[in-house]
Coordinates of C-alpha atoms in Angstrom, one line a residue:
Chain A
M18 CA -24.2 81.9 -35.1
A19 CA -21.9 79.0 -36.1
L20 CA -19.0 78.2 -33.9
T21 CA -15.6 77.3 -35.6
L22 CA -13.3 74.6 -34.3
D23 CA -11.0 77.4 -33.2
D24 CA -13.9 79.0 -31.2
V25 CA -14.9 75.8 -29.4
S26 CA -11.3 74.8 -28.5
R27 CA -11.1 78.0 -26.4
L28 CA -14.4 77.6 -24.6
S29 CA -14.2 76.8 -20.9
P30 CA -15.4 73.3 -20.0
A31 CA -18.5 74.9 -18.3
A32 CA -19.2 76.9 -21.4
S33 CA -18.9 73.8 -23.6
R34 CA -21.2 71.8 -21.3
E35 CA -23.8 74.7 -21.3
R36 CA -24.1 74.4 -25.1
F37 CA -24.5 70.6 -25.0
R38 CA -27.1 71.1 -22.2
A39 CA -29.0 73.4 -24.5
G40 CA -29.3 70.6 -27.0
L41 CA -26.2 70.9 -29.3
A42 CA -25.4 67.3 -30.4
V43 CA -22.0 67.2 -32.0
P44 CA -18.8 65.2 -31.3
T45 CA -16.5 66.8 -28.7
A46 CA -13.1 66.3 -30.4
G47 CA -11.3 69.6 -30.2
W48 CA -13.7 71.2 -27.6
S49 CA -12.1 73.0 -24.6
A50 CA -8.5 72.2 -25.5
G51 CA -6.4 71.2 -22.6
Y52 CA -9.2 69.7 -20.6
A53 CA -9.8 65.9 -20.1
Q54 CA -12.8 64.3 -21.7
A55 CA -14.5 61.3 -20.1
N56 CA -16.4 58.2 -21.1
L57 CA -19.7 57.6 -19.2
L58 CA -21.4 54.5 -17.9
M59 CA -24.5 54.7 -15.7
I60 CA -25.9 51.6 -14.1
D61 CA -28.1 50.6 -11.2
R62 CA -26.5 50.6 -7.7
E63 CA -27.2 46.9 -7.4
A64 CA -24.6 46.3 -10.1
A65 CA -22.2 49.1 -9.1
F66 CA -19.9 47.1 -6.9
D67 CA -19.3 44.5 -9.6
F68 CA -18.6 47.2 -12.1
L69 CA -16.2 49.2 -9.8
L70 CA -14.4 45.9 -9.0
F71 CA -14.2 45.2 -12.8
A72 CA -12.6 48.6 -13.3
Q73 CA -10.2 48.0 -10.3
R74 CA -9.1 44.7 -11.9
N75 CA -8.8 46.1 -15.4
P76 CA -7.2 49.6 -14.9
K77 CA -5.8 49.9 -18.4
P78 CA -9.1 49.8 -20.3
L79 CA -11.1 51.2 -17.3
P80 CA -9.3 54.0 -15.5
I81 CA -11.8 55.6 -13.2
L82 CA -11.7 59.4 -13.1
G83 CA -14.7 59.9 -10.9
V84 CA -17.9 58.3 -9.6
L85 CA -21.2 60.0 -9.0
E86 CA -23.0 58.1 -6.2
P87 CA -26.7 57.2 -6.3
G88 CA -28.8 60.4 -6.6
Q89 CA -25.8 62.6 -7.5
V90 CA -25.9 64.4 -10.8
S91 CA -22.9 66.7 -10.4
S92 CA -19.4 66.6 -8.9
D93 CA -16.1 68.5 -9.0
L94 CA -15.4 67.0 -12.4
L95 CA -18.4 69.0 -13.8
A96 CA -18.9 71.9 -11.4
D97 CA -22.5 73.3 -11.6
G98 CA -23.2 70.7 -14.3
D99 CA -25.7 67.9 -14.6
I100 CA -24.5 64.5 -15.9
R101 CA -28.0 63.9 -17.3
T102 CA -27.9 66.8 -19.7
D103 CA -24.3 67.9 -20.2
I104 CA -23.1 65.3 -22.7
P105 CA -24.1 66.0 -26.3
R106 CA -25.6 62.6 -27.0
Y107 CA -26.3 59.5 -24.9
R108 CA -27.0 55.9 -25.6
V109 CA -29.6 54.0 -23.7
Y110 CA -29.3 50.2 -23.5
R111 CA -32.0 47.9 -22.2
R112 CA -31.0 44.3 -21.6
G113 CA -27.9 44.9 -23.8
E114 CA -29.9 46.3 -26.7
L115 CA -29.4 49.9 -27.9
V116 CA -32.9 51.4 -27.7
D117 CA -32.3 55.2 -27.9
E118 CA -29.7 57.9 -28.6
P119 CA -31.2 61.0 -26.9
T120 CA -29.5 64.4 -26.1
D121 CA -30.5 64.2 -22.4
V122 CA -31.5 61.4 -20.1
L123 CA -33.6 63.4 -17.6
E124 CA -36.6 60.9 -18.1
T125 CA -34.5 57.7 -18.1
W126 CA -32.1 58.4 -15.2
N127 CA -33.3 57.5 -11.7
E128 CA -32.1 58.0 -8.2
R129 CA -30.6 54.5 -7.9
M130 CA -28.2 55.0 -10.8
V131 CA -24.4 55.3 -10.3
S132 CA -22.4 57.3 -12.9
F133 CA -18.8 56.1 -13.7
L134 CA -16.6 58.6 -15.5
I135 CA -13.7 56.8 -17.3
G136 CA -10.5 58.2 -18.8
C137 CA -10.2 58.7 -22.6
S138 CA -7.1 58.5 -24.8
F139 CA -8.0 61.9 -26.3
T140 CA -5.9 63.2 -23.4
F141 CA -2.6 61.7 -24.6
E142 CA -3.1 62.7 -28.2
A143 CA -2.2 66.3 -27.5
P144 CA 1.3 65.4 -26.1
L145 CA 1.8 62.9 -29.0
L146 CA 1.1 65.7 -31.5
Q147 CA 3.3 68.1 -29.6
A148 CA 6.1 65.6 -29.9
G149 CA 5.6 65.7 -33.7
I150 CA 4.1 62.2 -33.9
P151 CA 1.4 62.2 -36.6
I152 CA -2.1 60.9 -35.7
A153 CA -3.6 59.4 -38.8
H154 CA -7.3 59.6 -37.8
I155 CA -6.9 63.3 -37.0
E156 CA -5.0 64.0 -40.3
Q157 CA -7.7 62.0 -42.2
G158 CA -10.6 63.7 -40.4
R159 CA -12.1 60.5 -39.0
N160 CA -13.0 59.0 -35.7
V161 CA -10.3 56.7 -34.2
P162 CA -10.8 53.0 -35.2
M163 CA -11.6 50.7 -32.3
Y164 CA -11.6 46.8 -32.3
R165 CA -12.7 44.0 -30.0
T166 CA -9.7 41.8 -29.3
S167 CA -9.1 38.3 -28.1
I168 CA -7.5 39.7 -24.9
P169 CA -9.9 38.9 -22.1
T170 CA -10.7 41.3 -19.3
Q171 CA -10.3 40.0 -15.8
R172 CA -13.9 39.0 -14.7
A173 CA -15.6 40.7 -11.7
G174 CA -19.0 39.4 -10.6
R175 CA -21.2 39.5 -13.7
F176 CA -18.9 41.7 -15.7
E177 CA -16.6 40.2 -18.3
G178 CA -15.9 40.6 -22.0
P179 CA -13.1 41.4 -24.4
V180 CA -10.7 44.3 -24.1
V181 CA -11.5 46.9 -26.8
V182 CA -8.5 48.8 -28.2
S183 CA -8.0 51.9 -30.2
M184 CA -5.4 51.8 -33.0
R185 CA -3.1 54.5 -34.3
P186 CA -0.5 53.8 -37.0
I187 CA 2.8 55.2 -35.8
P188 CA 6.0 55.8 -37.9
A189 CA 8.4 53.0 -37.0
S190 CA 11.0 55.4 -35.8
R191 CA 8.5 57.0 -33.4
V192 CA 7.0 53.9 -31.7
A193 CA 9.5 54.1 -28.8
D194 CA 8.5 57.8 -28.3
A195 CA 4.8 57.0 -28.5
V196 CA 5.3 54.3 -25.8
R197 CA 7.3 56.6 -23.6
I198 CA 4.9 59.5 -23.8
T199 CA 1.7 57.5 -23.3
S200 CA 3.3 55.6 -20.4
R201 CA 3.2 58.9 -18.5
Y202 CA -0.6 59.0 -18.7
P203 CA -1.7 55.8 -16.7
A204 CA -5.1 57.3 -15.8
V205 CA -6.0 57.6 -19.5
H206 CA -5.0 54.1 -20.6
G207 CA -1.2 54.5 -20.4
A208 CA 1.2 52.5 -22.5
P209 CA 0.0 50.4 -25.5
V210 CA -1.2 46.9 -24.9
H211 CA 0.1 45.6 -28.2
V212 CA 2.4 46.8 -31.1
G213 CA 2.3 45.3 -34.6
D214 CA 0.5 42.2 -35.9
P215 CA -3.3 42.7 -35.5
A216 CA -4.0 39.0 -35.9
A217 CA -2.0 38.3 -32.7
I218 CA -4.8 39.9 -30.7
G219 CA -7.7 38.6 -32.7
I220 CA -8.2 41.4 -35.1
A221 CA -9.0 40.0 -38.5
D222 CA -9.1 43.1 -40.6
L223 CA -7.9 46.6 -39.7
A224 CA -10.1 48.0 -42.4
S225 CA -13.2 46.8 -40.5
P226 CA -13.2 48.3 -37.0
D227 CA -16.0 47.4 -34.6
F228 CA -16.4 51.0 -33.5
G229 CA -15.3 54.3 -35.1
D230 CA -13.9 54.7 -38.6
P231 CA -11.3 52.8 -40.6
V232 CA -8.1 54.8 -41.3
D233 CA -5.6 54.5 -44.1
I234 CA -2.3 53.0 -42.9
P235 CA 0.6 55.3 -44.1
D236 CA 3.7 53.6 -45.5
G237 CA 6.4 53.2 -42.9
T238 CA 4.0 53.0 -40.0
I239 CA 3.2 50.2 -37.7
P240 CA -0.2 49.7 -35.9
V241 CA -0.1 50.5 -32.2
F242 CA -3.0 49.4 -29.9
W243 CA -4.1 51.1 -26.7
A244 CA -6.8 49.8 -24.3
C245 CA -10.0 51.8 -24.9
G246 CA -12.8 53.2 -22.7
V247 CA -15.3 51.6 -25.0
T248 CA -14.5 48.3 -23.2
P249 CA -17.4 48.8 -20.7
Q250 CA -19.9 49.2 -23.6
A251 CA -18.7 45.8 -24.9
A252 CA -19.2 44.3 -21.4
V253 CA -22.6 45.9 -21.1
M254 CA -23.7 44.3 -24.4
Q255 CA -22.4 41.0 -23.1
V256 CA -23.8 41.2 -19.6
R257 CA -27.2 42.7 -20.5
P258 CA -28.2 44.7 -17.4
E259 CA -31.8 45.8 -17.3
L260 CA -30.8 49.4 -18.0
A261 CA -27.5 51.1 -18.8
I262 CA -26.7 54.6 -20.1
T263 CA -23.5 55.6 -21.9
H264 CA -22.2 58.5 -24.0
A265 CA -22.5 58.1 -27.7
P266 CA -19.1 57.3 -29.3
G267 CA -17.1 60.5 -29.8
H268 CA -19.7 62.5 -27.8
M269 CA -17.8 62.7 -24.4
L270 CA -18.2 64.6 -21.1
V271 CA -15.9 67.6 -21.2
T272 CA -14.6 67.7 -17.6
D273 CA -13.0 70.5 -15.5
L274 CA -9.8 68.3 -15.1
R275 CA -6.8 69.6 -17.0
D276 CA -5.0 67.1 -19.2
S277 CA -1.8 68.0 -17.5
E278 CA -3.1 66.6 -14.2
F279 CA -2.8 63.1 -15.6
Q280 CA 0.9 63.2 -16.4
V281 CA 3.2 61.3 -14.0
P282 CA 7.0 61.8 -14.0
Chain B
M8 CA 10.2 22.6 17.8
A9 CA 10.7 26.4 18.0
L10 CA 11.1 28.4 14.8
T11 CA 13.7 31.2 14.7
L12 CA 13.2 34.4 12.8
D13 CA 15.8 33.2 10.4
D14 CA 13.7 30.0 9.8
V15 CA 10.4 31.8 9.3
S16 CA 11.9 34.4 6.9
R17 CA 12.8 31.5 4.5
L18 CA 9.4 29.8 4.6
S19 CA 7.3 30.1 1.4
P20 CA 4.1 32.1 1.8
A21 CA 2.1 28.9 1.6
A22 CA 4.2 27.3 4.4
S23 CA 3.7 30.4 6.6
R24 CA 0.0 30.4 6.0
E25 CA -0.2 26.7 6.8
R26 CA 1.3 27.3 10.2
F27 CA -1.1 30.2 10.9
R28 CA -4.0 28.0 9.7
A29 CA -3.0 25.4 12.2
G30 CA -3.4 28.0 15.0
L31 CA -0.1 29.7 15.5
A32 CA -0.9 33.3 16.6
V33 CA 2.2 35.5 16.3
P34 CA 2.9 38.8 14.5
T35 CA 4.1 38.3 10.9
A36 CA 7.0 40.8 10.7
G37 CA 9.9 39.0 9.1
W38 CA 7.9 35.9 7.8
S39 CA 8.4 34.9 4.2
A40 CA 10.9 37.6 3.4
G41 CA 10.4 39.2 0.0
Y42 CA 6.7 38.5 -0.1
A43 CA 4.0 41.2 0.4
Q44 CA 1.8 41.2 3.5
A45 CA -1.7 42.6 3.4
N46 CA -4.2 44.2 5.7
L47 CA -7.7 42.6 5.7
L48 CA -11.2 44.1 5.9
M49 CA -14.2 41.9 5.5
I50 CA -17.7 43.5 5.3
D51 CA -21.1 42.6 4.0
R52 CA -21.7 42.9 0.3
E53 CA -24.3 45.6 0.9
A54 CA -21.6 48.0 2.1
A55 CA -18.9 46.7 -0.4
F56 CA -19.6 49.3 -3.2
D57 CA -19.2 52.2 -0.7
F58 CA -16.0 50.7 0.7
L59 CA -14.4 50.0 -2.7
L60 CA -15.3 53.6 -3.8
F61 CA -13.8 54.9 -0.5
A62 CA -10.6 53.0 -1.5
Q63 CA -10.7 54.3 -5.1
R64 CA -11.0 57.9 -3.7
N65 CA -8.2 57.4 -1.1
P66 CA -5.6 55.3 -2.8
K67 CA -2.7 56.4 -0.6
P68 CA -4.1 55.0 2.7
L69 CA -6.2 52.3 0.9
P70 CA -4.2 50.7 -2.0
I71 CA -6.3 47.6 -3.0
L72 CA -4.2 44.5 -3.7
G73 CA -7.1 42.2 -4.3
V74 CA -10.8 41.6 -3.5
L75 CA -12.5 38.3 -2.7
E76 CA -16.1 38.4 -3.9
P77 CA -19.0 37.2 -1.9
G78 CA -18.6 33.5 -1.1
Q79 CA -14.9 33.4 -2.2
V80 CA -12.4 32.3 0.4
S81 CA -9.3 32.0 -1.8
S82 CA -7.7 33.8 -4.7
D83 CA -4.3 34.0 -6.6
L84 CA -3.0 36.1 -3.7
L85 CA -3.3 33.1 -1.4
A86 CA -3.2 30.0 -3.6
D87 CA -4.8 27.0 -2.0
G88 CA -5.4 29.1 1.1
D89 CA -8.5 30.2 3.1
I90 CA -8.9 33.8 4.1
R91 CA -11.0 32.7 7.1
T92 CA -8.1 30.7 8.7
D93 CA -4.8 31.8 7.2
I94 CA -4.2 35.0 9.2
P95 CA -2.6 34.4 12.6
R96 CA -5.2 36.5 14.5
Y97 CA -8.4 38.4 13.5
R98 CA -10.5 41.1 15.0
V99 CA -14.3 41.0 15.0
Y100 CA -16.2 44.3 15.2
R101 CA -19.9 44.5 15.8
R102 CA -21.4 48.0 15.3
G103 CA -17.9 49.4 15.6
E104 CA -17.1 47.7 18.9
L105 CA -14.2 45.1 19.1
V106 CA -15.9 42.0 20.4
D107 CA -13.4 39.2 19.7
E108 CA -9.8 38.4 18.6
P109 CA -10.0 34.8 17.3
T110 CA -7.4 32.8 15.3
D111 CA -10.0 31.9 12.7
V112 CA -13.3 33.3 11.6
L113 CA -14.9 30.1 10.2
E114 CA -18.0 30.6 12.4
T115 CA -18.3 34.4 12.0
W116 CA -17.7 34.6 8.2
N117 CA -20.8 34.2 5.9
E118 CA -21.4 33.9 2.2
R119 CA -22.4 37.5 1.8
M120 CA -19.0 38.9 3.0
V121 CA -16.5 40.6 0.7
S122 CA -12.8 40.5 1.7
F123 CA -10.6 43.5 0.8
L124 CA -6.8 43.0 0.9
I125 CA -5.0 46.2 1.3
G126 CA -1.2 47.0 0.8
C127 CA 1.1 47.4 3.8
S128 CA 4.1 49.5 4.3
F129 CA 6.2 46.5 5.4
T130 CA 6.8 46.1 1.7
F131 CA 8.9 49.3 1.4
E132 CA 10.8 48.8 4.6
A133 CA 13.1 46.2 3.0
P134 CA 14.3 48.6 0.2
L135 CA 14.7 51.4 2.8
L136 CA 17.0 49.1 4.9
Q137 CA 18.8 48.0 1.8
A138 CA 19.6 51.6 1.1
G139 CA 21.1 51.9 4.6
I140 CA 18.3 54.0 6.0
P141 CA 17.8 52.9 9.7
I142 CA 14.2 52.0 10.8
A143 CA 13.8 52.9 14.4
H144 CA 11.0 50.6 15.3
I145 CA 12.8 47.6 13.9
E146 CA 16.1 48.6 15.7
Q147 CA 14.1 49.1 19.0
G148 CA 12.2 45.8 18.6
R149 CA 8.7 47.5 18.6
N150 CA 5.7 47.7 16.4
V151 CA 5.6 50.8 14.1
P152 CA 3.8 53.7 15.8
M153 CA 0.5 54.8 14.1
Y154 CA -1.6 58.0 14.7
R155 CA -5.0 59.3 13.7
T156 CA -4.5 62.7 12.0
S157 CA -6.5 65.8 11.2
I158 CA -6.2 64.9 7.5
P159 CA -9.7 63.8 6.3
T160 CA -10.3 61.0 3.9
Q161 CA -12.5 61.7 1.0
R162 CA -15.9 60.4 1.9
A163 CA -17.7 57.7 -0.1
G164 CA -21.2 56.7 0.8
R165 CA -21.2 55.9 4.5
F166 CA -17.4 55.7 4.8
E167 CA -15.4 58.6 6.2
G168 CA -12.9 59.2 8.9
P169 CA -9.3 60.4 9.5
V170 CA -6.3 59.3 7.6
V171 CA -4.2 57.1 9.9
V172 CA -0.4 57.4 9.4
S173 CA 2.6 55.4 10.4
M174 CA 5.7 57.3 11.5
R175 CA 9.4 56.5 11.0
P176 CA 12.1 58.9 12.3
I177 CA 14.5 59.3 9.4
P178 CA 18.0 60.9 9.5
A179 CA 17.7 64.4 8.0
S180 CA 20.3 63.7 5.4
R181 CA 18.3 60.6 4.2
V182 CA 14.8 62.1 4.0
A183 CA 15.1 62.8 0.3
D184 CA 16.2 59.2 -0.3
A185 CA 13.3 57.8 1.8
V186 CA 10.9 59.9 -0.3
R187 CA 12.4 58.8 -3.5
I188 CA 12.5 55.1 -2.6
T189 CA 9.0 54.9 -1.2
S190 CA 7.6 56.9 -4.1
R191 CA 8.4 53.9 -6.2
Y192 CA 5.9 51.7 -4.3
P193 CA 2.5 53.5 -4.9
A194 CA 0.6 50.3 -4.3
V195 CA 1.9 50.1 -0.7
H196 CA 1.2 53.7 0.3
G197 CA 3.9 55.3 -1.8
A198 CA 5.5 58.7 -0.8
P199 CA 5.1 60.2 2.6
V200 CA 2.0 62.4 3.2
H201 CA 3.9 64.6 5.7
V202 CA 7.4 65.4 6.8
G203 CA 8.2 67.2 10.1
D204 CA 5.9 68.9 12.6
P205 CA 3.4 66.4 14.0
A206 CA 1.1 69.1 15.3
A207 CA 0.6 70.3 11.7
I208 CA -1.4 67.1 11.0
G209 CA -3.1 67.0 14.4
I210 CA -0.8 64.7 16.3
A211 CA -0.5 66.0 19.8
D212 CA 2.2 63.7 21.2
L213 CA 4.5 61.3 19.2
A214 CA 5.0 59.4 22.5
S215 CA 1.3 58.4 22.6
P216 CA 0.4 56.6 19.3
D217 CA -3.2 55.5 18.7
F218 CA -2.0 52.1 17.4
G219 CA 1.3 50.2 17.7
D220 CA 4.1 51.2 20.0
P221 CA 5.9 54.5 20.7
V222 CA 9.5 54.7 19.5
D223 CA 12.5 56.8 20.7
I224 CA 13.3 59.5 18.3
P225 CA 17.1 59.4 17.6
D226 CA 19.1 62.7 17.5
G227 CA 19.4 64.1 14.0
T228 CA 16.3 62.5 12.7
I229 CA 13.0 64.1 11.6
P230 CA 9.6 62.3 11.8
V231 CA 8.3 61.2 8.4
F232 CA 4.6 60.1 8.1
W233 CA 3.2 57.6 5.6
A234 CA -0.5 56.8 5.0
C235 CA -1.4 53.6 6.7
G236 CA -3.6 50.6 6.0
V237 CA -5.1 50.9 9.5
T238 CA -7.2 53.8 8.1
P239 CA -10.1 51.4 7.3
Q240 CA -10.2 50.2 10.9
A241 CA -10.6 53.9 12.0
A242 CA -13.4 54.2 9.4
V243 CA -15.1 51.0 10.6
M244 CA -15.1 52.3 14.2
Q245 CA -16.6 55.6 13.0
V246 CA -19.2 54.1 10.6
R247 CA -20.2 51.1 12.8
P248 CA -21.4 48.5 10.3
E249 CA -23.3 45.5 11.8
L250 CA -20.3 43.2 11.3
A251 CA -16.7 43.8 10.2
I252 CA -13.7 41.5 10.4
T253 CA -10.1 42.7 10.2
H254 CA -6.6 41.2 10.9
A255 CA -5.2 42.0 14.3
P256 CA -2.5 44.8 14.1
G257 CA 0.8 43.3 13.0
H258 CA -0.8 39.9 12.3
M259 CA -1.1 40.2 8.5
L260 CA -1.9 38.0 5.5
V261 CA 1.3 36.7 4.0
T262 CA 0.5 36.8 0.2
D263 CA 2.1 35.1 -2.8
L264 CA 2.9 38.5 -4.3
R265 CA 6.6 39.4 -4.4
D266 CA 7.5 42.7 -2.9
S267 CA 9.4 43.5 -6.1
E268 CA 6.1 43.4 -8.2
F269 CA 5.1 46.6 -6.5
Q270 CA 8.1 48.7 -7.6
V271 CA 7.5 51.2 -10.5
P272 CA 10.4 52.8 -12.4

């Protein structure tokens, strides 16, 4: 029996995760509306201090929502869940090369791995829409476009690499509102890192994103760039650890945290 | 030639550190006014992930200002300085027991140690004073009183223990102002964790602090409790790592960070 977008938006996070655990492999945009979705990075405990320090030094691209310690497969972010099965699709990297995109990682995961759950800008798209600010990639039915930039992260141990940003074209008269609204969500990337000229942050062509889909830029809008949770995937490709597991782009962990918990005054 | 408190308040952080490096062993309250002072914890890299995760899960008692990686002895928080010599007095713990209080740790430090620099509530005392809120321990010429509480930290790996708080008696009519002002400094413990009854957070007797000095409670004031950077020392005593090095209470690192950098809108 097919589920409509309206059906899945009303599922509890636990009910959404149950379907993904059973093998459903679809993007999570719109699932369990009102609940935060998270990026995943799993790496060996030996590299975990360097990565947590990398996140601490780069809180805009890498806001940590939770950490599962070695051997842990569940936490209060996914009550009764299993981080190895509850994401619709994973990516497995060996020495920085993508080698598999499975729907579970029961065989690949091991007791030494630490799972980092990282905030996602999906959380602040709902309040932008509620404020009447149009979001081009949603209107155009595409994934958000993401770009590597010339902005460096602050290095920690072996981890380094460029800040990856997501881009949303915002009507010029609403840029101030978009800044104000997203500033209130520091745990999901917060305020933009750049407004306007893509070339100023090393983006050659908006029509050719490094991740996600290109979007048409409506007249009267200006490109606005937010730090993006894909930044660790870029670092993993650069640092080439023996084994790393992430979610597949757009296929996030649906958590039990409400979006509203991330709003600050 | 003796230095007055007025003299030392005008020293640059580098000039203050230079004196401590030369062996001067005095408390740092009042030194290099306007610059942030930091708590220190040095532990072996093998325990560093657990501790950084402990800080990530307990940001109120453990706001991380900076981390020196294994082998590093300086950073932009102490330009041209050396973390092994630039604090007036250190404490050395072996398996949780205090074994020495030297003025440098050149012999004890080793290349495997990680240094965590943790925010200190001295930073928000200046704006409290500027707002006309009296601070009893300063008026009475004592160290701030600190207490172990019944509030647990959130465990991470081997690290656990009680939240330690500092207490300031605040005039009842100024409690709201004290909350508002300190809320704007989340990186130096932020808003109070408790207002009023000490017994409600497991403090039996305000006159017997676990660290620091008791203060007289002026009429018309109410005790207000803030999370305290001594919390990691309590955890170290409980967890008993092979070797840990901290600052001696009141003998902080004077950093190059301005107090004003910690204020949020």
